[in-house]
CSV table of C-alpha atoms in Angstrom, one decimal:
chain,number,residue,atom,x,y,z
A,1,UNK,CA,10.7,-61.8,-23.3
A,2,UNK,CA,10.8,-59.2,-21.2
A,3,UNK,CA,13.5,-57.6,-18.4
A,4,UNK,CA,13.1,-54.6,-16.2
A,5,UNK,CA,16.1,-52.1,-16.2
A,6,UNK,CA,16.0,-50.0,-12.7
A,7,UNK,CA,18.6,-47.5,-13.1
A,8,UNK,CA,21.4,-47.2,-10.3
A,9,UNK,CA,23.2,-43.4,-9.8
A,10,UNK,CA,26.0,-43.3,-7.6
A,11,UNK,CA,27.4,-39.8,-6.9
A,12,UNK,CA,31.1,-41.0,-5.1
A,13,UNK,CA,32.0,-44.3,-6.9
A,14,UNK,CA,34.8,-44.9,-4.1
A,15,UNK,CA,32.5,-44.1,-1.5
A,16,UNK,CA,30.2,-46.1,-2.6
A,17,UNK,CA,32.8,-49.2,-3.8
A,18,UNK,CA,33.7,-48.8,0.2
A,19,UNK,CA,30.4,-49.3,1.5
A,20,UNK,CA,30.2,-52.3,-0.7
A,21,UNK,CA,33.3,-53.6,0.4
A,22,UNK,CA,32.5,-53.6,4.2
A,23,UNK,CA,29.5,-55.4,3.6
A,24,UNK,CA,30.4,-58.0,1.3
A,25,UNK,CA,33.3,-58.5,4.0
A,26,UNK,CA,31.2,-58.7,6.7
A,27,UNK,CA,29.0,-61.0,4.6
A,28,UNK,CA,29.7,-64.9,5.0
A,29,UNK,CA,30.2,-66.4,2.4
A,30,UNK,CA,29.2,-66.0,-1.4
A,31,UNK,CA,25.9,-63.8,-1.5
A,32,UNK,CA,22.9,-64.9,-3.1
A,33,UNK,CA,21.4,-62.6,-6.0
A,34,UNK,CA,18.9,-60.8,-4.1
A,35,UNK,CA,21.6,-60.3,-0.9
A,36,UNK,CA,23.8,-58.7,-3.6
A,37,UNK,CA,21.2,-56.5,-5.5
A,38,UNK,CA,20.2,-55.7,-1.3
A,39,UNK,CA,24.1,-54.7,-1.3
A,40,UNK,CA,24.3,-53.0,-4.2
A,41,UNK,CA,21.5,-50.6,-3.3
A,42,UNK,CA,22.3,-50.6,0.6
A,43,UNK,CA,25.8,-49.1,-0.9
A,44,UNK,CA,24.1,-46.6,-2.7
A,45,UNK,CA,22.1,-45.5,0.2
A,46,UNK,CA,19.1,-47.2,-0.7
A,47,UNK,CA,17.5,-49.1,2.4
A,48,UNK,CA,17.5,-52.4,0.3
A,49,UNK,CA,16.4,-53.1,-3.7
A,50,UNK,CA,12.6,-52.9,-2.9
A,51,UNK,CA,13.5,-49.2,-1.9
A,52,UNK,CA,15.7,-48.2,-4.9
A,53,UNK,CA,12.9,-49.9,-7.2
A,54,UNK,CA,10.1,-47.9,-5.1
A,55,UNK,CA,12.3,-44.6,-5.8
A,56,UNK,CA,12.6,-45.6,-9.2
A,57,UNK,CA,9.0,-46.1,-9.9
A,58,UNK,CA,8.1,-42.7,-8.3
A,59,UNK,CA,10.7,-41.1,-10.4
A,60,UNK,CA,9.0,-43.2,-14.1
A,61,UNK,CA,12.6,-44.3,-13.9
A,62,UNK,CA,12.5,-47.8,-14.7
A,63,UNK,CA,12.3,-48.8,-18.4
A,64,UNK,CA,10.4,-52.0,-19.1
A,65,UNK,CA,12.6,-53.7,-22.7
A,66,UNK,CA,11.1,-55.7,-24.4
A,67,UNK,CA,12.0,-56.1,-28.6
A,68,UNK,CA,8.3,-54.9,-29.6
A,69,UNK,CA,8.3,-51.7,-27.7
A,70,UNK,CA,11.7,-51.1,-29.4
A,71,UNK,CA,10.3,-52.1,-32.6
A,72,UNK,CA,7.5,-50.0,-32.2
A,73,UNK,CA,9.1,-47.2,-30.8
A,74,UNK,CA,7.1,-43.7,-31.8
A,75,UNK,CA,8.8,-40.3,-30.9
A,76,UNK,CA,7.1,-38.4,-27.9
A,77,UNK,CA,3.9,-36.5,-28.9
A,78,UNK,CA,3.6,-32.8,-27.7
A,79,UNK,CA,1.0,-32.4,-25.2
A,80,UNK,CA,-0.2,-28.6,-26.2
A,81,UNK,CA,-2.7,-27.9,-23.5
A,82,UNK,CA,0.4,-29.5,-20.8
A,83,UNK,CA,2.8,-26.8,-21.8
A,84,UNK,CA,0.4,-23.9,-21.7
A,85,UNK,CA,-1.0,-25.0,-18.2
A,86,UNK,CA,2.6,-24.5,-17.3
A,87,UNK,CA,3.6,-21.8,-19.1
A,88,UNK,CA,0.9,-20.2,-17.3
A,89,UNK,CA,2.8,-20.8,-14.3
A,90,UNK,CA,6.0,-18.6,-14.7
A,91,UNK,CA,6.1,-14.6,-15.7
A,92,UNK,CA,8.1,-13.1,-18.5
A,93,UNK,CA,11.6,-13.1,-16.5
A,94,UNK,CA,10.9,-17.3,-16.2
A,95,UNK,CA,10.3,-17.0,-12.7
A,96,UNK,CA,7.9,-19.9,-11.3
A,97,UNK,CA,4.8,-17.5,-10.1
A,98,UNK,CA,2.9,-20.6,-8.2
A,99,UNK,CA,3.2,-24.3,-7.3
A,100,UNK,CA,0.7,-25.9,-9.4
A,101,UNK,CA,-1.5,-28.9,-8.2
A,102,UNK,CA,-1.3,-31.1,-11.1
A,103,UNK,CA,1.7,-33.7,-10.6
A,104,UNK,CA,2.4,-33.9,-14.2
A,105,UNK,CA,3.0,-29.9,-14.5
A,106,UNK,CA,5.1,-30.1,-11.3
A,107,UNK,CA,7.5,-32.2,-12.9
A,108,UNK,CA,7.5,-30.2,-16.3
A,109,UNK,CA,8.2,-26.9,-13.8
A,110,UNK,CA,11.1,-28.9,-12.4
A,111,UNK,CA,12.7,-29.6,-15.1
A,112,UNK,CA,12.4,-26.0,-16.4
A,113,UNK,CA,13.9,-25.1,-13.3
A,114,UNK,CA,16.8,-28.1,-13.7
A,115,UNK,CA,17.3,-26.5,-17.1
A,116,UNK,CA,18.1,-23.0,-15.8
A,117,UNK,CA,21.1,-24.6,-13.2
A,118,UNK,CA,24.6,-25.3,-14.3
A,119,UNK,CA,26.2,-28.6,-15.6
A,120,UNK,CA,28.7,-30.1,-14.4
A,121,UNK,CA,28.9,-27.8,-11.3
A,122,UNK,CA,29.1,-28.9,-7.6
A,123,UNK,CA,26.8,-26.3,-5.7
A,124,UNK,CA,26.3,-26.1,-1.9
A,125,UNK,CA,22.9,-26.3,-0.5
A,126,UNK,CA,22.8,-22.5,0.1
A,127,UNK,CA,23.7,-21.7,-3.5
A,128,UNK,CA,20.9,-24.1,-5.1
A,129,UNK,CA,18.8,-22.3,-2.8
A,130,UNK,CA,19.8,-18.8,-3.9
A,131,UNK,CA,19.3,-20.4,-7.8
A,132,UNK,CA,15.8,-21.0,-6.6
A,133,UNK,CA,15.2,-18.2,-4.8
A,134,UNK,CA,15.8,-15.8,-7.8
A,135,UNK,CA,13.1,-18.5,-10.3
A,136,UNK,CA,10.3,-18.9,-7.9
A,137,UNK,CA,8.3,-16.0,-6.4
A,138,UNK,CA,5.9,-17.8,-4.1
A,139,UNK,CA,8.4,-18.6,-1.5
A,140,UNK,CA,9.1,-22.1,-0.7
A,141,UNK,CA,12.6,-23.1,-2.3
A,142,UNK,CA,13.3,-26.1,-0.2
A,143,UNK,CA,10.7,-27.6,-1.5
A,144,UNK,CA,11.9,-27.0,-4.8
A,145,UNK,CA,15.2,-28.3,-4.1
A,146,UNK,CA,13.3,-31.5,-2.3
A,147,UNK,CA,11.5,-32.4,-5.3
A,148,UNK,CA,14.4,-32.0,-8.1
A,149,UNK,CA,16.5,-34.2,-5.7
A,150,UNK,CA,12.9,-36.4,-5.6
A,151,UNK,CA,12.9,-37.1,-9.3
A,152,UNK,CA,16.6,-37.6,-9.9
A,153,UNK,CA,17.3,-34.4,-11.5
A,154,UNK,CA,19.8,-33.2,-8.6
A,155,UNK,CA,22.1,-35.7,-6.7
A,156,UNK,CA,23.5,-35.0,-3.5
A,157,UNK,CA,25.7,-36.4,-1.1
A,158,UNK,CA,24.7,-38.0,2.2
A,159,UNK,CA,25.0,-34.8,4.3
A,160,UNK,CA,23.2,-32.7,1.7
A,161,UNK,CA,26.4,-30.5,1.4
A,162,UNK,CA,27.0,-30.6,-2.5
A,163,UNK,CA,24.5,-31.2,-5.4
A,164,UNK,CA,25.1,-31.6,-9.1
A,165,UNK,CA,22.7,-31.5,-11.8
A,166,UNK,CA,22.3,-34.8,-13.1
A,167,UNK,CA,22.6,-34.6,-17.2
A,168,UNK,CA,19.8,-36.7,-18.9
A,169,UNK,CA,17.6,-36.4,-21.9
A,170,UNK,CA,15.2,-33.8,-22.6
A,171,UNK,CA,11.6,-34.6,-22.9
A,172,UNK,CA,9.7,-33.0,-26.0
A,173,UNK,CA,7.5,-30.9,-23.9
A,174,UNK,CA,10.7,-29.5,-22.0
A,175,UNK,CA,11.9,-28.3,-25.0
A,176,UNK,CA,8.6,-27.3,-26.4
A,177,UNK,CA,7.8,-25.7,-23.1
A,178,UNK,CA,11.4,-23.7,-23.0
A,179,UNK,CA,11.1,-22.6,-26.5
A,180,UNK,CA,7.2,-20.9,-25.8
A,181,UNK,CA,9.0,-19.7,-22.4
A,182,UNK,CA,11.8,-18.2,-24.1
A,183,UNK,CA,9.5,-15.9,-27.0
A,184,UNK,CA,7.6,-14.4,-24.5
C-alpha cells in the first residue's frame, strides 16, 4: 500500500497555531478531513492543500512510501557530466558567473549557494542579498533569493523581513559538486 507524505514547514509555530485557532473558531462545527488539511495549510500560508501539494511537487518535495521502495532503497548515483556543467558555472573564488538554462543545474547552483549561507541565523532581506551579491557576478540577486525561497531552502516570514536557511540533507552531487568546487 502506498501513502503520500507532503511535508509541512512552519517558520512561527505560535503564529501559525493562532491562525489555526481563529479558523477552527470561526469554523462550525467539527471539520471534515479535507476542511482541516485546507486549515492546516491556510495556517501556514498556503491558499488551501491543493496549493501546498502544488508547492511541494515543484519543490520534488513529496516522498511517495511505500515498503518496496524502502526495501529497495539504492544510494544516489553521481551524475558526472551534471556537476561539471555546473562547475562550469562559477569561477575559482565560487562566485556563480551565469544563470544557466538547464532547471536541474539551477537547482544544484542553489544549493551551492544555500551551502555558503549561515545556519541557524535569522538574516534580513538586505543581508541575504549582500550574501548574494558577493557569489553571483551576473547581477540579478533577487532572483536568487526568489528561487532558494522557491525550493524550500530559505523560509521567510510573511512580510519577507527575516529568512533562515532551512537545514536538510545533502544530495550526493552537492557534495560531489562542493568538493570539485573547493580543489580548484
Amino acid at each position: 500500500m502506498s501513502r503520500t507524505l507532503i511535508p509541512l514547514q512552519v517558520s512561527d509555530t505560535s503564529t501559525f497555531a493562532k491562525a489555526l485557532r481563529a479558523q477552527l473558531v470561526a469554523h462550525q462545527g467539527l471539520p471534515s478531513h479535507l476542511q482541516m488539511l485546507n486549515m492546516v495549510a491556510k495556517a501556514a500560508g498556503h491558499g488551501n492543500m491543493q496549493a501546498l501539494r502544488a508547492r511541494a511537487e515543484l519543490n520534488s518535495a513529496i516522498i511517495r512510501v511505500d515498503e518496496e521502495d524502502i526495501i529497495s532503497k539504492r544510494p544516489e548515483a553521481v551524475d558526472e557530466k551534471h556537476i561539471e556543467r555546473v562547475v562550469r558555472c562559477f569561477d575559482d573564488s565560487r562566485r556563480l558567473l551565469r544563470w544557466p538554462s538547464r532547471r536541474s543545474d539551477q537547482i544544484l547552483v542553489l544549493w551551492i549557494l544555500w551551502s555558503q549561507m549561515p545556519a541557524s541565523v535569522a538574516m534580513s532581506e538586505r543581508d541575504v542579498s549582500g550574501l548574494l551579491q558577493e557569489k553571483h557576478l551576473f547581477g540579478d540577486h533577487a532572483l536568487l533569493r526568489r528561487e532558494l525561497y522557491e525550493l524550500g531552502l530559505v523560509t521567510r516570514t510573511r512580510d519577507g523581513s527575516v529568512y533562515r536557511r532551512v537545514e536538510q540533507p545533502v544530495a550526493m552531487n552537492l557534495a560531489s559538486a562542493l568538493r570539485r568546487l573547493a580543489s580548484r
